[in-house]
């Protein structure tokens, strides 16, 4: 029989994502509901190593569901990558009396959790929180939907000025090595071209497509570029390349950057965070360990870290075809 768990820790790690607060709230409230003590660690794994924590109850998380960022702060801990760092974290958990952890973050957070759970007998459950949506064990990560909405609202504004000046804009979006944000925001904002790491269509095609746009009577264009795209040129080099080859175009660049990680989470992200985190706490209380929770076909699921982190989380390339048709 699984050991009864009386204290659960929670932390947020890696790049912050809108909805992390809703996730923390759900962990703290689910713990309160099940009469389990909840400890919030600051700055992810670093706070676990340093014993930097706060005791949380249902009221500690009032009015945070709508707030961006994370009240527990976030970090990418270098120390936790070392066996010594992980030992310190395990010792701290023991001293504080934390018997299980909910880890909210992206692939780096889950990799850390996986190693930690192999080395120490402390059950952990990963909750996917990253704007990149690059985790195989879930259809959606917390923060992705909000980031998409932030991006399309920014591109809509860029479109206004692009159209007033008959300009071509390259808009760089985040996503690290994944093109989910670029592809979906590109379709949602009606971009003329979308460049993603998963599909290098080549620079010739980009030029051809822009020429076609001009011929078809378009006066302005938007090209959405994922920060990890594989053209071999960064967004400024791409702009120079197009200026050299298509001098008729007046080209500008906008890098959206960290604004994509901020802002009040969408209803989708708040609900997703709430569902995933209640499940995470319930799984721990049921004796489950060392898995990530996710949402697959609208069902909340538990997947091993290995499967959840496997390479090649499929992007929907059909969207590139849709984009092609619709940018005619
Ligand atoms: O993983 C989230 C993310 O925002 C990526 O899209 C981006 O590549 C990276 O984090 C940026 O990290 P930092 O905030 O450390 O610059």
Short mmCIF file of C-alpha atoms and ligand atoms in Angstrom, two decimals:
data_model
loop_
_atom_site.label_atom_id
_atom_site.label_comp_id
_atom_site.label_asym_id
_atom_site.label_seq_id
_atom_site.Cartn_x
_atom_site.Cartn_y
_atom_site.Cartn_z
CA UNK A 1 0.00 0.00 0.00
CA UNK A 2 1.21 3.48 -0.84
CA UNK A 3 2.45 5.61 2.04
CA UNK A 4 -0.07 8.22 3.17
CA UNK A 5 0.98 11.69 2.00
CA UNK A 6 0.43 14.53 4.43
CA UNK A 7 2.52 17.30 2.87
CA UNK A 8 2.81 18.22 -0.81
CA UNK A 9 5.24 20.77 -2.22
CA UNK A 10 4.68 22.83 -5.35
CA UNK A 11 6.97 24.97 -7.46
CA UNK A 12 7.15 26.67 -10.85
CA UNK A 13 10.30 26.33 -12.93
CA UNK A 14 11.71 27.33 -16.32
CA UNK A 15 10.21 30.14 -18.37
CA UNK A 16 7.08 31.47 -16.69
CA UNK A 17 3.75 31.06 -18.47
CA UNK A 18 0.34 32.66 -18.01
CA UNK A 19 -1.78 30.28 -15.96
CA UNK A 20 1.00 29.23 -13.58
CA UNK A 21 -0.76 31.15 -10.80
CA UNK A 22 -4.01 29.38 -11.58
CA UNK A 23 -2.02 26.14 -11.32
CA UNK A 24 -0.50 27.05 -7.95
CA UNK A 25 -3.95 28.04 -6.71
CA UNK A 26 -5.38 24.69 -7.79
CA UNK A 27 -2.64 22.75 -6.00
CA UNK A 28 -3.04 24.77 -2.78
CA UNK A 29 -6.85 24.52 -2.85
CA UNK A 30 -6.87 20.81 -3.70
CA UNK A 31 -4.46 20.22 -0.81
CA UNK A 32 -6.74 22.21 1.51
CA UNK A 33 -9.75 20.24 0.28
CA UNK A 34 -8.03 16.93 1.02
CA UNK A 35 -6.54 18.13 4.33
CA UNK A 36 -2.98 17.94 3.12
CA UNK A 37 -0.37 20.54 4.04
CA UNK A 38 0.93 22.53 1.07
CA UNK A 39 4.39 24.08 0.79
CA UNK A 40 5.23 26.48 -2.04
CA UNK A 41 8.90 26.64 -3.03
CA UNK A 42 10.25 29.85 -4.54
CA UNK A 43 12.30 29.94 -7.77
CA UNK A 44 11.73 26.32 -8.77
CA UNK A 45 14.45 23.80 -8.01
CA UNK A 46 16.66 26.55 -6.62
CA UNK A 47 14.18 27.21 -3.82
CA UNK A 48 14.07 23.49 -3.06
CA UNK A 49 17.86 23.44 -2.78
CA UNK A 50 17.95 26.52 -0.56
CA UNK A 51 14.89 25.64 1.51
CA UNK A 52 13.23 28.88 0.38
CA UNK A 53 9.53 28.19 0.89
CA UNK A 54 6.21 29.36 2.21
CA UNK A 55 3.39 27.41 3.81
CA UNK A 56 0.28 27.78 1.68
CA UNK A 57 -3.35 27.44 2.58
CA UNK A 58 -6.54 28.04 0.62
CA UNK A 59 -6.44 31.76 1.42
CA UNK A 60 -2.78 32.22 0.38
CA UNK A 61 -3.87 31.89 -3.22
CA UNK A 62 -6.83 34.26 -3.22
CA UNK A 63 -7.20 36.50 -6.27
CA UNK A 64 -4.34 35.02 -8.22
CA UNK A 65 -6.25 33.02 -10.82
CA UNK A 66 -6.36 36.03 -13.14
CA UNK A 67 -2.73 37.12 -12.69
CA UNK A 68 0.10 36.46 -15.13
CA UNK A 69 3.56 35.39 -13.97
CA UNK A 70 3.98 33.19 -10.92
CA UNK A 71 3.73 34.23 -7.28
CA UNK A 72 6.28 31.52 -6.50
CA UNK A 73 8.75 33.04 -9.00
CA UNK A 74 10.60 30.90 -11.48
CA UNK A 75 14.18 30.04 -12.37
CA UNK A 76 16.29 27.64 -14.38
CA UNK A 77 18.46 26.15 -11.67
CA UNK A 78 22.00 25.26 -12.69
CA UNK A 79 22.70 23.74 -9.26
CA UNK A 80 19.91 21.19 -9.62
CA UNK A 81 21.69 19.75 -12.66
CA UNK A 82 24.39 18.46 -10.32
CA UNK A 83 24.03 15.40 -8.04
CA UNK A 84 25.11 17.60 -5.11
CA UNK A 85 22.34 20.10 -5.85
CA UNK A 86 19.72 17.39 -6.06
CA UNK A 87 20.96 15.86 -2.80
CA UNK A 88 20.58 19.23 -1.08
CA UNK A 89 17.04 19.51 -2.45
CA UNK A 90 16.16 16.00 -1.22
CA UNK A 91 17.63 16.80 2.22
CA UNK A 92 15.63 20.02 2.42
CA UNK A 93 12.39 18.23 1.51
CA UNK A 94 13.06 15.67 4.20
CA UNK A 95 13.80 18.33 6.79
CA UNK A 96 10.70 20.34 5.94
CA UNK A 97 8.58 17.19 5.84
CA UNK A 98 7.57 17.42 2.18
CA UNK A 99 6.64 13.94 0.98
CA UNK A 100 5.74 14.61 -2.65
CA UNK A 101 6.12 17.39 -5.20
CA UNK A 102 4.05 18.96 -7.97
CA UNK A 103 6.47 20.40 -10.55
CA UNK A 104 4.98 23.01 -12.87
CA UNK A 105 7.13 23.79 -15.90
CA UNK A 106 8.36 22.66 -19.29
CA UNK A 107 10.62 19.93 -20.62
CA UNK A 108 13.67 21.04 -18.59
CA UNK A 109 11.59 20.90 -15.40
CA UNK A 110 10.35 17.42 -16.26
CA UNK A 111 13.85 16.16 -17.05
CA UNK A 112 14.97 17.41 -13.65
CA UNK A 113 11.97 15.73 -12.03
CA UNK A 114 12.67 12.48 -13.79
CA UNK A 115 16.29 12.27 -12.59
CA UNK A 116 15.30 13.37 -9.09
CA UNK A 117 12.61 10.72 -8.82
CA UNK A 118 15.06 8.03 -9.99
CA UNK A 119 17.60 9.09 -7.36
CA UNK A 120 15.27 9.67 -4.40
CA UNK A 121 12.12 8.03 -3.20
CA UNK A 122 10.07 11.21 -3.41
CA UNK A 123 7.02 10.97 -5.68
CA UNK A 124 6.74 13.80 -8.19
CA UNK A 125 4.08 14.76 -10.72
CA UNK A 126 4.85 17.14 -13.60
CA UNK A 127 2.32 19.72 -14.78
CA UNK A 128 3.05 21.16 -18.24
CA UNK A 129 3.40 24.94 -17.99
CA UNK A 130 5.14 26.63 -20.90
CA UNK A 131 4.04 28.89 -23.73
CA UNK A 132 5.94 26.68 -26.22
CA UNK A 133 3.44 23.75 -26.20
CA UNK A 134 6.38 21.44 -26.93
CA UNK A 135 5.54 18.52 -24.65
CA UNK A 136 4.42 15.26 -26.19
CA UNK A 137 2.33 14.03 -23.25
CA UNK A 138 -0.33 16.70 -23.68
CA UNK A 139 -2.22 18.40 -26.48
CA UNK A 140 -1.90 21.74 -24.68
CA UNK A 141 0.46 23.22 -22.14
CA UNK A 142 -0.61 25.91 -19.68
CA UNK A 143 0.17 29.35 -21.12
CA UNK A 144 0.16 28.42 -24.78
CA UNK A 145 -3.38 29.61 -25.49
CA UNK A 146 -2.79 32.96 -23.78
CA UNK A 147 0.49 33.43 -25.65
CA UNK A 148 -1.27 32.72 -28.95
CA UNK A 149 -3.88 35.35 -28.17
CA UNK A 150 -1.19 37.85 -27.18
CA UNK A 151 0.64 37.19 -30.44
CA UNK A 152 -2.36 37.58 -32.70
CA UNK A 153 -3.43 40.76 -30.98
CA UNK A 154 0.11 42.14 -31.54
CA UNK A 155 0.14 41.03 -35.18
CA UNK A 156 -3.29 42.60 -35.76
CA UNK A 157 -1.76 45.91 -34.65
CA UNK A 158 1.30 45.41 -36.82
CA UNK A 159 -1.02 44.67 -39.73
CA UNK A 160 -2.62 48.11 -39.31
CA UNK A 161 0.66 49.93 -39.69
CA UNK A 162 1.97 47.51 -42.35
CA UNK A 163 -1.09 48.19 -44.41
CA UNK A 164 -0.91 51.99 -43.96
CA UNK A 165 2.67 52.04 -45.25
CA UNK A 166 2.50 49.18 -47.75
CA UNK A 167 5.23 47.35 -45.86
CA UNK A 168 6.37 43.81 -45.32
CA UNK A 169 6.86 42.86 -41.67
CA UNK A 170 8.84 39.94 -40.33
CA UNK A 171 7.44 39.13 -36.91
CA UNK A 172 9.53 36.84 -34.73
CA UNK A 173 7.69 34.81 -32.11
CA UNK A 174 8.93 32.55 -29.33
CA UNK A 175 8.73 28.76 -29.15
CA UNK A 176 12.35 27.75 -28.77
CA UNK A 177 12.73 24.73 -31.11
CA UNK A 178 9.02 24.31 -31.72
CA UNK A 179 6.80 26.11 -34.21
CA UNK A 180 3.43 25.79 -32.44
CA UNK A 181 3.14 29.48 -31.61
CA UNK A 182 4.28 30.59 -35.07
CA UNK A 183 2.08 28.19 -36.98
CA UNK A 184 -1.13 28.74 -35.08
CA UNK A 185 -0.76 32.48 -34.61
CA UNK A 186 0.26 32.76 -38.25
CA UNK A 187 -2.95 31.13 -39.41
CA UNK A 188 -4.97 33.05 -36.82
CA UNK A 189 -3.53 36.39 -37.88
CA UNK A 190 -3.71 35.65 -41.60
CA UNK A 191 0.05 35.77 -42.21
CA UNK A 192 1.30 35.53 -45.79
CA UNK A 193 4.10 33.15 -44.81
CA UNK A 194 4.97 31.16 -41.69
CA UNK A 195 8.48 29.87 -41.00
CA UNK A 196 8.74 27.06 -38.47
CA UNK A 197 11.61 24.79 -37.38
CA UNK A 198 9.68 21.62 -38.24
CA UNK A 199 9.49 22.43 -41.95
CA UNK A 200 12.25 24.30 -43.73
CA UNK A 201 10.60 25.36 -46.96
CA UNK A 202 13.68 27.24 -48.12
CA UNK A 203 14.42 30.83 -48.95
CA UNK A 204 13.53 30.50 -52.66
CA UNK A 205 10.03 29.58 -51.74
CA UNK A 206 9.79 32.61 -49.46
CA UNK A 207 10.84 34.93 -52.29
CA UNK A 208 8.44 33.24 -54.72
CA UNK A 209 5.58 33.55 -52.29
CA UNK A 210 6.28 37.24 -51.67
CA UNK A 211 6.48 37.89 -55.41
CA UNK A 212 3.14 36.14 -55.83
CA UNK A 213 1.63 38.28 -53.08
CA UNK A 214 2.75 41.44 -54.85
CA UNK A 215 1.42 40.22 -58.20
CA UNK A 216 -1.93 39.38 -56.65
CA UNK A 217 -2.32 43.01 -55.59
CA UNK A 218 -1.42 42.74 -51.90
CA UNK A 219 0.06 45.94 -50.60
CA UNK A 220 1.31 44.69 -47.24
CA UNK A 221 2.49 41.35 -45.92
CA UNK A 222 3.24 39.64 -42.64
CA UNK A 223 5.75 36.80 -42.33
CA UNK A 224 5.65 35.05 -38.95
CA UNK A 225 9.03 33.56 -38.05
CA UNK A 226 9.49 31.11 -35.22
CA UNK A 227 12.64 31.91 -33.23
CA UNK A 228 13.91 28.36 -33.88
CA UNK A 229 13.31 28.30 -37.64
CA UNK A 230 15.87 26.49 -39.76
CA UNK A 231 16.40 28.86 -42.68
CA UNK A 232 19.87 29.54 -41.31
CA UNK A 233 19.15 33.26 -41.03
CA UNK A 234 17.84 35.17 -38.06
CA UNK A 235 14.90 37.49 -38.54
CA UNK A 236 17.07 40.55 -39.28
CA UNK A 237 19.13 38.61 -41.83
CA UNK A 238 15.92 37.41 -43.43
CA UNK A 239 14.73 41.00 -43.72
CA UNK A 240 18.06 42.01 -45.34
CA UNK A 241 17.90 39.05 -47.69
CA UNK A 242 14.43 39.97 -48.89
CA UNK A 243 15.37 43.65 -49.24
CA UNK A 244 18.33 42.66 -51.44
CA UNK A 245 16.32 40.27 -53.58
CA UNK A 246 13.00 42.08 -53.72
CA UNK A 247 13.85 45.77 -53.58
CA UNK A 248 10.22 46.72 -54.19
CA UNK A 249 9.43 45.67 -50.66
CA UNK A 250 9.92 48.04 -47.76
CA UNK A 251 10.76 45.67 -44.94
CA UNK A 252 10.51 46.03 -41.16
CA UNK A 253 11.15 43.61 -38.29
CA UNK A 254 9.31 43.17 -34.99
CA UNK A 255 10.56 40.75 -32.36
CA UNK A 256 7.70 40.17 -29.92
CA UNK A 257 9.93 38.72 -27.21
CA UNK A 258 8.94 38.31 -23.59
CA UNK A 259 5.62 40.13 -23.86
CA UNK A 260 4.41 36.73 -25.09
CA UNK A 261 4.96 35.27 -21.64
CA UNK A 262 3.03 37.92 -19.73
CA UNK A 263 -0.56 38.97 -19.21
CA UNK A 264 -3.69 37.64 -17.63
CA UNK A 265 -4.28 33.99 -18.61
CA UNK A 266 -7.12 33.12 -20.97
CA UNK A 267 -10.12 31.18 -19.68
CA UNK A 268 -8.76 28.13 -21.48
CA UNK A 269 -5.45 28.30 -19.60
CA UNK A 270 -7.11 28.92 -16.23
CA UNK A 271 -9.42 25.95 -16.69
CA UNK A 272 -6.63 23.75 -17.99
CA UNK A 273 -4.39 24.66 -15.04
CA UNK A 274 -7.21 23.98 -12.60
CA UNK A 275 -8.03 20.59 -14.08
CA UNK A 276 -4.41 19.45 -14.38
CA UNK A 277 -3.43 20.46 -10.86
CA UNK A 278 -6.41 18.95 -9.08
CA UNK A 279 -5.54 15.75 -10.93
CA UNK A 280 -1.87 16.05 -9.95
CA UNK A 281 -2.74 16.25 -6.26
CA UNK A 282 -5.25 13.41 -6.53
CA UNK A 283 -2.73 11.20 -8.30
CA UNK A 284 -0.17 11.75 -5.56
CA UNK A 285 -2.75 10.95 -2.90
CA UNK A 286 -3.64 7.77 -4.81
CA UNK A 287 0.00 6.67 -4.67
CA UNK A 288 0.85 7.55 -8.27
CA UNK A 289 4.30 8.96 -8.96
CA UNK A 290 6.82 10.07 -11.54
CA UNK A 291 4.39 10.92 -14.33
CA UNK A 292 3.21 14.09 -15.99
CA UNK A 293 -0.42 15.07 -16.28
CA UNK A 294 -1.76 16.29 -19.60
CA UNK A 295 -4.87 16.82 -21.62
CA UNK A 296 -5.42 14.50 -24.56
CA UNK A 297 -8.68 14.68 -26.50
CA UNK A 298 -10.13 16.69 -23.60
CA UNK A 299 -9.38 13.91 -21.09
CA UNK A 300 -6.93 14.53 -18.25
CA UNK A 301 -4.24 11.89 -18.56
CA UNK A 302 -1.09 10.68 -16.79
CA UNK A 303 1.93 9.83 -18.96
CA UNK A 304 5.38 8.61 -17.96
CA UNK A 305 8.06 11.30 -18.18
CA UNK A 306 9.76 9.23 -20.88
CA UNK A 307 6.72 9.27 -23.13
CA UNK A 308 5.83 12.82 -22.21
CA UNK A 309 9.24 14.03 -23.25
CA UNK A 310 9.73 11.99 -26.38
CA UNK A 311 11.03 13.81 -29.42
CA UNK A 312 8.86 14.79 -32.28
CA UNK A 313 5.74 16.17 -30.63
CA UNK A 314 3.71 16.37 -33.81
CA UNK A 315 2.90 19.76 -35.18
CA UNK A 316 -0.13 19.96 -37.42
CA UNK A 317 1.52 20.54 -40.80
CA UNK A 318 -1.89 20.59 -42.41
CA UNK A 319 -2.04 24.14 -41.09
CA UNK A 320 0.78 25.12 -43.45
CA UNK A 321 -1.38 23.98 -46.37
CA UNK A 322 -4.37 25.91 -44.98
CA UNK A 323 -2.18 28.97 -44.62
CA UNK A 324 -0.99 28.59 -48.22
CA UNK A 325 -4.53 28.43 -49.53
CA UNK A 326 -5.72 31.33 -47.45
CA UNK A 327 -2.81 33.65 -48.19
CA UNK A 328 -3.63 33.56 -51.91
O1 LIG B 1 10.40 28.19 -22.96
C1 LIG B 1 9.77 29.42 -22.93
C2 LIG B 1 10.59 30.46 -23.65
O2 LIG B 1 9.90 31.67 -23.59
C3 LIG B 1 10.99 30.11 -25.09
O3 LIG B 1 9.95 30.34 -25.99
C4 LIG B 1 12.18 31.00 -25.28
O4 LIG B 1 13.05 30.45 -26.24
C5 LIG B 1 12.83 31.00 -23.92
O5 LIG B 1 11.84 30.63 -22.99
C6 LIG B 1 13.43 32.32 -23.50
O6 LIG B 1 14.05 32.14 -22.28
P1 LIG B 1 14.59 33.33 -21.36
O7 LIG B 1 13.41 33.97 -20.69
O8 LIG B 1 15.49 32.65 -20.41
O9 LIG B 1 15.26 34.31 -22.27
#
